[in-house]
């Protein structure tokens, strides 16, 4: 195998970037925008969490208390996400030669756990307790409850709008729809904020519906049902975010189109006969690793192999700057390996075709 053994990072540093992007642009600017989005969400959640908790205790409203727990969970999660942006930009070192990019994925996973434990579990307990003991719940202070929910709706809506604006900007850059950007975004931080804010807006509407039902019927079970619905919503969102973060942490491959581009670049090299294996793994929001096993054509002198390998790696980093780490292994592929190589390439091509078909679906 002929890896750069640390030289990829050094070369990137010499060129002014550790990710293959020009300094002062790209991910650094995205991070500044992301910090602003998270800070807006954090400030909104701190204010409304306090308001919901105070009024919820005064009115004994299970729906409002469930929403207070929801806002507390979101507040803690914004702190996690701010930490993820900061820690993920640290430079590679001896203990972490591939950098700290996966910090984003780790803190996103903690945020998902926070939504489940702090928000979902407490809301479920509050809703179940209120459902089983309806006569002891609700003091009828509906006006102040509506005021708090209205303020919360405005604050959460403002934060959601900020996240949507950022995602739409990224979607235009990547040629995707908003929903496609949410599902495929390389940055779990923005996706998490969007999911939290969208869930918060829907949670406020559910709570308002429960309070209205309580006011009209005199039964606090309406609010209990709203609290249970909020709990279910939070659990589903937490599961989705947690599953995405898990996939990234355990080593997710890059976008199929980027894999296809790497395949095609290697196939263009006159010295390469077969790309036996091509494997990729995302190392962070803006960086990835590529490891390939290639069979060279006959007639290449052994003294030229190292030079050919280095040239191919340089071209890969130039054409596909997302690959900050490139490793090539020169092998002698047999018939079975060549067959498997064709099958892997066909799988990538099919994945790209499916992705293109989804991209051509009606935009939203």
PDB file of C-alpha atoms in Angstrom, residues 25-235:
ATOM      1  CA  UNK A  25     -14.510  30.420   2.184  1.00  0.00           C
ATOM      2  CA  UNK A  26     -16.615  27.283   1.982  1.00  0.00           C
ATOM      3  CA  UNK A  27     -16.982  25.488   5.280  1.00  0.00           C
ATOM      4  CA  UNK A  28     -15.656  28.347   7.436  1.00  0.00           C
ATOM      5  CA  UNK A  29     -18.387  30.640   6.130  1.00  0.00           C
ATOM      6  CA  UNK A  30     -20.971  27.878   6.506  1.00  0.00           C
ATOM      7  CA  UNK A  31     -19.893  27.430  10.119  1.00  0.00           C
ATOM      8  CA  UNK A  32     -20.386  31.131  10.836  1.00  0.00           C
ATOM      9  CA  UNK A  33     -23.890  30.941   9.390  1.00  0.00           C
ATOM     10  CA  UNK A  34     -24.578  27.754  11.329  1.00  0.00           C
ATOM     11  CA  UNK A  35     -23.475  29.353  14.600  1.00  0.00           C
ATOM     12  CA  UNK A  36     -25.881  32.221  13.955  1.00  0.00           C
ATOM     13  CA  UNK A  37     -28.724  29.804  13.253  1.00  0.00           C
ATOM     14  CA  UNK A  38     -28.038  27.825  16.423  1.00  0.00           C
ATOM     15  CA  UNK A  39     -27.701  30.992  18.548  1.00  0.00           C
ATOM     16  CA  UNK A  40     -31.067  32.279  17.331  1.00  0.00           C
ATOM     17  CA  UNK A  41     -32.649  28.940  18.257  1.00  0.00           C
ATOM     18  CA  UNK A  42     -30.865  28.936  21.642  1.00  0.00           C
ATOM     19  CA  UNK A  43     -32.031  32.414  22.640  1.00  0.00           C
ATOM     20  CA  UNK A  44     -35.585  31.661  21.567  1.00  0.00           C
ATOM     21  CA  UNK A  45     -35.693  28.408  23.524  1.00  0.00           C
ATOM     22  CA  UNK A  46     -34.245  29.876  26.731  1.00  0.00           C
ATOM     23  CA  UNK A  47     -36.912  32.581  26.856  1.00  0.00           C
ATOM     24  CA  UNK A  48     -39.878  30.391  26.043  1.00  0.00           C
ATOM     25  CA  UNK A  49     -38.730  27.492  28.241  1.00  0.00           C
ATOM     26  CA  UNK A  50     -38.829  29.775  31.277  1.00  0.00           C
ATOM     27  CA  UNK A  51     -42.209  31.218  30.295  1.00  0.00           C
ATOM     28  CA  UNK A  52     -43.730  27.802  29.629  1.00  0.00           C
ATOM     29  CA  UNK A  53     -42.418  26.320  32.869  1.00  0.00           C
ATOM     30  CA  UNK A  54     -43.615  29.200  35.070  1.00  0.00           C
ATOM     31  CA  UNK A  55     -47.073  29.417  33.536  1.00  0.00           C
ATOM     32  CA  UNK A  56     -47.339  25.636  33.320  1.00  0.00           C
ATOM     33  CA  UNK A  57     -46.763  25.321  37.062  1.00  0.00           C
ATOM     34  CA  UNK A  58     -49.240  28.126  37.817  1.00  0.00           C
ATOM     35  CA  UNK A  59     -51.991  26.714  35.606  1.00  0.00           C
ATOM     36  CA  UNK A  60     -51.125  23.038  36.138  1.00  0.00           C
ATOM     37  CA  UNK A  61     -51.396  22.613  32.362  1.00  0.00           C
ATOM     38  CA  UNK A  62     -49.985  19.231  31.289  1.00  0.00           C
ATOM     39  CA  UNK A  63     -49.701  20.361  27.674  1.00  0.00           C
ATOM     40  CA  UNK A  64     -47.756  23.479  28.656  1.00  0.00           C
ATOM     41  CA  UNK A  65     -45.494  21.521  31.015  1.00  0.00           C
ATOM     42  CA  UNK A  66     -44.793  19.033  28.236  1.00  0.00           C
ATOM     43  CA  UNK A  67     -43.896  21.937  25.963  1.00  0.00           C
ATOM     44  CA  UNK A  68     -41.654  23.367  28.701  1.00  0.00           C
ATOM     45  CA  UNK A  69     -39.745  20.073  28.800  1.00  0.00           C
ATOM     46  CA  UNK A  70     -39.557  20.198  25.010  1.00  0.00           C
ATOM     47  CA  UNK A  71     -38.010  23.675  25.129  1.00  0.00           C
ATOM     48  CA  UNK A  72     -35.540  22.669  27.849  1.00  0.00           C
ATOM     49  CA  UNK A  73     -34.414  19.740  25.703  1.00  0.00           C
ATOM     50  CA  UNK A  74     -33.998  22.027  22.706  1.00  0.00           C
ATOM     51  CA  UNK A  75     -31.995  24.521  24.789  1.00  0.00           C
ATOM     52  CA  UNK A  76     -29.556  21.847  25.937  1.00  0.00           C
ATOM     53  CA  UNK A  77     -29.277  20.552  22.409  1.00  0.00           C
ATOM     54  CA  UNK A  78     -28.366  23.971  21.034  1.00  0.00           C
ATOM     55  CA  UNK A  79     -25.484  24.058  23.523  1.00  0.00           C
ATOM     56  CA  UNK A  80     -24.385  20.646  22.231  1.00  0.00           C
ATOM     57  CA  UNK A  81     -24.569  21.849  18.633  1.00  0.00           C
ATOM     58  CA  UNK A  82     -22.535  24.984  19.339  1.00  0.00           C
ATOM     59  CA  UNK A  83     -19.906  22.760  20.927  1.00  0.00           C
ATOM     60  CA  UNK A  84     -19.934  20.520  17.852  1.00  0.00           C
ATOM     61  CA  UNK A  85     -19.188  23.426  15.501  1.00  0.00           C
ATOM     62  CA  UNK A  86     -16.278  24.564  17.646  1.00  0.00           C
ATOM     63  CA  UNK A  87     -14.684  21.200  18.391  1.00  0.00           C
ATOM     64  CA  UNK A  88     -15.017  19.797  14.863  1.00  0.00           C
ATOM     65  CA  UNK A  89     -12.740  22.493  13.411  1.00  0.00           C
ATOM     66  CA  UNK A  90      -9.701  21.496  15.473  1.00  0.00           C
ATOM     67  CA  UNK A  91      -6.633  20.559  13.476  1.00  0.00           C
ATOM     68  CA  UNK A  92      -5.430  16.945  13.180  1.00  0.00           C
ATOM     69  CA  UNK A  93      -2.900  15.816  15.773  1.00  0.00           C
ATOM     70  CA  UNK A  94      -0.969  12.690  16.717  1.00  0.00           C
ATOM     71  CA  UNK A  95      -3.946  11.083  18.472  1.00  0.00           C
ATOM     72  CA  UNK A  96      -6.448  12.081  15.789  1.00  0.00           C
ATOM     73  CA  UNK A  97      -4.542  12.087  12.485  1.00  0.00           C
ATOM     74  CA  UNK A  98      -7.758  12.331  10.466  1.00  0.00           C
ATOM     75  CA  UNK A  99      -8.950  15.376  12.397  1.00  0.00           C
ATOM     76  CA  UNK A 100     -11.999  16.005  14.570  1.00  0.00           C
ATOM     77  CA  UNK A 101     -14.676  16.271  11.890  1.00  0.00           C
ATOM     78  CA  UNK A 102     -16.770  13.489  13.441  1.00  0.00           C
ATOM     79  CA  UNK A 103     -17.316  15.674  16.514  1.00  0.00           C
ATOM     80  CA  UNK A 104     -20.310  17.028  14.579  1.00  0.00           C
ATOM     81  CA  UNK A 105     -21.799  13.558  14.362  1.00  0.00           C
ATOM     82  CA  UNK A 106     -21.144  12.761  18.045  1.00  0.00           C
ATOM     83  CA  UNK A 107     -22.798  15.927  19.362  1.00  0.00           C
ATOM     84  CA  UNK A 108     -25.699  15.471  16.952  1.00  0.00           C
ATOM     85  CA  UNK A 109     -26.222  12.024  18.477  1.00  0.00           C
ATOM     86  CA  UNK A 110     -26.211  13.541  21.981  1.00  0.00           C
ATOM     87  CA  UNK A 111     -28.788  16.080  20.829  1.00  0.00           C
ATOM     88  CA  UNK A 112     -31.026  13.244  19.616  1.00  0.00           C
ATOM     89  CA  UNK A 113     -30.661  11.482  22.974  1.00  0.00           C
ATOM     90  CA  UNK A 114     -31.481  14.758  24.728  1.00  0.00           C
ATOM     91  CA  UNK A 115     -34.671  15.162  22.714  1.00  0.00           C
ATOM     92  CA  UNK A 116     -35.720  11.618  23.615  1.00  0.00           C
ATOM     93  CA  UNK A 117     -34.858  11.681  27.329  1.00  0.00           C
ATOM     94  CA  UNK A 118     -35.527  15.269  28.388  1.00  0.00           C
ATOM     95  CA  UNK A 119     -38.372  16.012  26.029  1.00  0.00           C
ATOM     96  CA  UNK A 120     -40.044  12.772  25.021  1.00  0.00           C
ATOM     97  CA  UNK A 121     -39.899  10.853  28.301  1.00  0.00           C
ATOM     98  CA  UNK A 122     -41.018  13.770  30.487  1.00  0.00           C
ATOM     99  CA  UNK A 123     -43.834  14.669  28.101  1.00  0.00           C
ATOM    100  CA  UNK A 124     -44.995  11.052  28.099  1.00  0.00           C
ATOM    101  CA  UNK A 125     -44.957  10.931  31.906  1.00  0.00           C
ATOM    102  CA  UNK A 126     -46.822  14.224  32.179  1.00  0.00           C
ATOM    103  CA  UNK A 127     -49.424  13.195  29.632  1.00  0.00           C
ATOM    104  CA  UNK A 128     -49.976   9.754  31.160  1.00  0.00           C
ATOM    105  CA  UNK A 129     -50.230  11.125  34.700  1.00  0.00           C
ATOM    106  CA  UNK A 130     -52.734  13.771  33.592  1.00  0.00           C
ATOM    107  CA  UNK A 131     -54.779  11.239  31.658  1.00  0.00           C
ATOM    108  CA  UNK A 132     -55.032   8.906  34.647  1.00  0.00           C
ATOM    109  CA  UNK A 133     -55.806  11.753  37.075  1.00  0.00           C
ATOM    110  CA  UNK A 134     -57.854  14.258  35.043  1.00  0.00           C
ATOM    111  CA  UNK A 135     -59.758  15.634  38.000  1.00  0.00           C
ATOM    112  CA  UNK A 136     -56.602  16.995  39.633  1.00  0.00           C
ATOM    113  CA  UNK A 137     -55.313  18.859  36.599  1.00  0.00           C
ATOM    114  CA  UNK A 138     -56.035  22.279  35.166  1.00  0.00           C
ATOM    115  CA  UNK A 139     -56.910  25.466  36.956  1.00  0.00           C
ATOM    116  CA  UNK A 140     -58.549  27.209  34.029  1.00  0.00           C
ATOM    117  CA  UNK A 141     -56.061  30.051  33.458  1.00  0.00           C
ATOM    118  CA  UNK A 142     -56.561  29.785  29.719  1.00  0.00           C
ATOM    119  CA  UNK A 143     -55.800  33.360  28.681  1.00  0.00           C
ATOM    120  CA  UNK A 144     -52.254  33.425  30.037  1.00  0.00           C
ATOM    121  CA  UNK A 145     -51.659  29.969  28.560  1.00  0.00           C
ATOM    122  CA  UNK A 146     -52.689  31.173  25.119  1.00  0.00           C
ATOM    123  CA  UNK A 147     -50.445  34.230  25.466  1.00  0.00           C
ATOM    124  CA  UNK A 148     -47.414  32.085  26.287  1.00  0.00           C
ATOM    125  CA  UNK A 149     -48.150  29.696  23.439  1.00  0.00           C
ATOM    126  CA  UNK A 150     -48.562  32.597  21.021  1.00  0.00           C
ATOM    127  CA  UNK A 151     -45.212  34.093  22.051  1.00  0.00           C
ATOM    128  CA  UNK A 152     -43.621  30.651  21.765  1.00  0.00           C
ATOM    129  CA  UNK A 153     -45.078  30.198  18.288  1.00  0.00           C
ATOM    130  CA  UNK A 154     -43.602  33.509  17.122  1.00  0.00           C
ATOM    131  CA  UNK A 155     -40.174  32.736  18.637  1.00  0.00           C
ATOM    132  CA  UNK A 156     -40.036  29.187  17.314  1.00  0.00           C
ATOM    133  CA  UNK A 157     -41.318  30.317  13.931  1.00  0.00           C
ATOM    134  CA  UNK A 158     -38.579  32.945  13.698  1.00  0.00           C
ATOM    135  CA  UNK A 159     -35.915  30.377  14.515  1.00  0.00           C
ATOM    136  CA  UNK A 160     -37.408  27.933  12.011  1.00  0.00           C
ATOM    137  CA  UNK A 161     -37.430  30.617   9.325  1.00  0.00           C
ATOM    138  CA  UNK A 162     -33.719  31.245   9.916  1.00  0.00           C
ATOM    139  CA  UNK A 163     -32.956  27.531   9.534  1.00  0.00           C
ATOM    140  CA  UNK A 164     -35.094  27.294   6.392  1.00  0.00           C
ATOM    141  CA  UNK A 165     -33.290  30.262   4.807  1.00  0.00           C
ATOM    142  CA  UNK A 166     -29.910  28.626   5.445  1.00  0.00           C
ATOM    143  CA  UNK A 167     -31.068  25.269   4.118  1.00  0.00           C
ATOM    144  CA  UNK A 168     -32.590  26.829   1.017  1.00  0.00           C
ATOM    145  CA  UNK A 169     -29.296  28.571   0.298  1.00  0.00           C
ATOM    146  CA  UNK A 170     -27.443  25.280   0.566  1.00  0.00           C
ATOM    147  CA  UNK A 171     -30.112  23.526  -1.495  1.00  0.00           C
ATOM    148  CA  UNK A 172     -29.617  25.997  -4.347  1.00  0.00           C
ATOM    149  CA  UNK A 173     -25.850  25.507  -4.165  1.00  0.00           C
ATOM    150  CA  UNK A 174     -26.216  21.718  -4.362  1.00  0.00           C
ATOM    151  CA  UNK A 175     -29.052  21.760  -6.912  1.00  0.00           C
ATOM    152  CA  UNK A 176     -31.491  20.128  -4.507  1.00  0.00           C
ATOM    153  CA  UNK A 177     -34.949  20.798  -3.134  1.00  0.00           C
ATOM    154  CA  UNK A 178     -35.406  21.843   0.488  1.00  0.00           C
ATOM    155  CA  UNK A 179     -36.526  18.360   1.532  1.00  0.00           C
ATOM    156  CA  UNK A 180     -33.618  16.762  -0.305  1.00  0.00           C
ATOM    157  CA  UNK A 181     -31.204  19.099   1.445  1.00  0.00           C
ATOM    158  CA  UNK A 182     -32.710  18.249   4.845  1.00  0.00           C
ATOM    159  CA  UNK A 183     -32.366  14.516   4.231  1.00  0.00           C
ATOM    160  CA  UNK A 184     -28.939  14.594   2.570  1.00  0.00           C
ATOM    161  CA  UNK A 185     -27.210  17.583   4.144  1.00  0.00           C
ATOM    162  CA  UNK A 186     -23.577  16.937   5.001  1.00  0.00           C
ATOM    163  CA  UNK A 187     -23.974  19.040   8.161  1.00  0.00           C
ATOM    164  CA  UNK A 188     -26.089  17.340  10.858  1.00  0.00           C
ATOM    165  CA  UNK A 189     -26.071  20.547  12.928  1.00  0.00           C
ATOM    166  CA  UNK A 190     -28.344  22.517  10.615  1.00  0.00           C
ATOM    167  CA  UNK A 191     -30.538  19.464  10.030  1.00  0.00           C
ATOM    168  CA  UNK A 192     -30.949  19.036  13.792  1.00  0.00           C
ATOM    169  CA  UNK A 193     -31.865  22.692  14.336  1.00  0.00           C
ATOM    170  CA  UNK A 194     -34.396  22.517  11.508  1.00  0.00           C
ATOM    171  CA  UNK A 195     -35.941  19.339  12.928  1.00  0.00           C
ATOM    172  CA  UNK A 196     -36.086  20.819  16.439  1.00  0.00           C
ATOM    173  CA  UNK A 197     -37.700  24.062  15.295  1.00  0.00           C
ATOM    174  CA  UNK A 198     -40.201  22.354  13.022  1.00  0.00           C
ATOM    175  CA  UNK A 199     -41.105  19.984  15.851  1.00  0.00           C
ATOM    176  CA  UNK A 200     -41.356  22.907  18.286  1.00  0.00           C
ATOM    177  CA  UNK A 201     -43.814  24.760  16.041  1.00  0.00           C
ATOM    178  CA  UNK A 202     -45.950  21.642  15.651  1.00  0.00           C
ATOM    179  CA  UNK A 203     -45.689  20.996  19.403  1.00  0.00           C
ATOM    180  CA  UNK A 204     -47.008  24.474  20.209  1.00  0.00           C
ATOM    181  CA  UNK A 205     -49.955  23.912  17.873  1.00  0.00           C
ATOM    182  CA  UNK A 206     -50.688  20.544  19.528  1.00  0.00           C
ATOM    183  CA  UNK A 207     -50.525  22.147  22.973  1.00  0.00           C
ATOM    184  CA  UNK A 208     -52.854  24.960  21.870  1.00  0.00           C
ATOM    185  CA  UNK A 209     -55.291  22.391  20.511  1.00  0.00           C
ATOM    186  CA  UNK A 210     -55.229  20.536  23.828  1.00  0.00           C
ATOM    187  CA  UNK A 211     -55.830  23.716  25.827  1.00  0.00           C
ATOM    188  CA  UNK A 212     -58.704  24.680  23.534  1.00  0.00           C
ATOM    189  CA  UNK A 213     -60.257  21.242  23.940  1.00  0.00           C
ATOM    190  CA  UNK A 214     -59.901  21.567  27.729  1.00  0.00           C
ATOM    191  CA  UNK A 215     -61.541  24.990  27.666  1.00  0.00           C
ATOM    192  CA  UNK A 216     -64.464  23.863  25.515  1.00  0.00           C
ATOM    193  CA  UNK A 217     -65.186  20.541  27.267  1.00  0.00           C
ATOM    194  CA  UNK A 218     -63.922  21.167  30.798  1.00  0.00           C
ATOM    195  CA  UNK A 219     -61.857  17.943  30.630  1.00  0.00           C
ATOM    196  CA  UNK A 220     -58.095  18.209  31.105  1.00  0.00           C
ATOM    197  CA  UNK A 221     -57.702  14.924  29.233  1.00  0.00           C
ATOM    198  CA  UNK A 222     -57.513  17.001  26.076  1.00  0.00           C
ATOM    199  CA  UNK A 223     -54.302  18.516  27.357  1.00  0.00           C
ATOM    200  CA  UNK A 224     -53.107  15.098  28.475  1.00  0.00           C
ATOM    201  CA  UNK A 225     -53.695  13.798  24.953  1.00  0.00           C
ATOM    202  CA  UNK A 226     -51.767  16.762  23.567  1.00  0.00           C
ATOM    203  CA  UNK A 227     -48.866  15.996  25.903  1.00  0.00           C
ATOM    204  CA  UNK A 228     -48.833  12.361  24.751  1.00  0.00           C
ATOM    205  CA  UNK A 229     -48.907  13.476  21.116  1.00  0.00           C
ATOM    206  CA  UNK A 230     -45.971  15.810  21.773  1.00  0.00           C
ATOM    207  CA  UNK A 231     -44.093  12.920  23.406  1.00  0.00           C
ATOM    208  CA  UNK A 232     -44.691  10.684  20.391  1.00  0.00           C
ATOM    209  CA  UNK A 233     -43.565  13.448  18.047  1.00  0.00           C
ATOM    210  CA  UNK A 234     -40.348  13.980  19.997  1.00  0.00           C
ATOM    211  CA  UNK A 235     -39.567  10.265  20.107  1.00  0.00           C
TER     212      UNK A 235
END
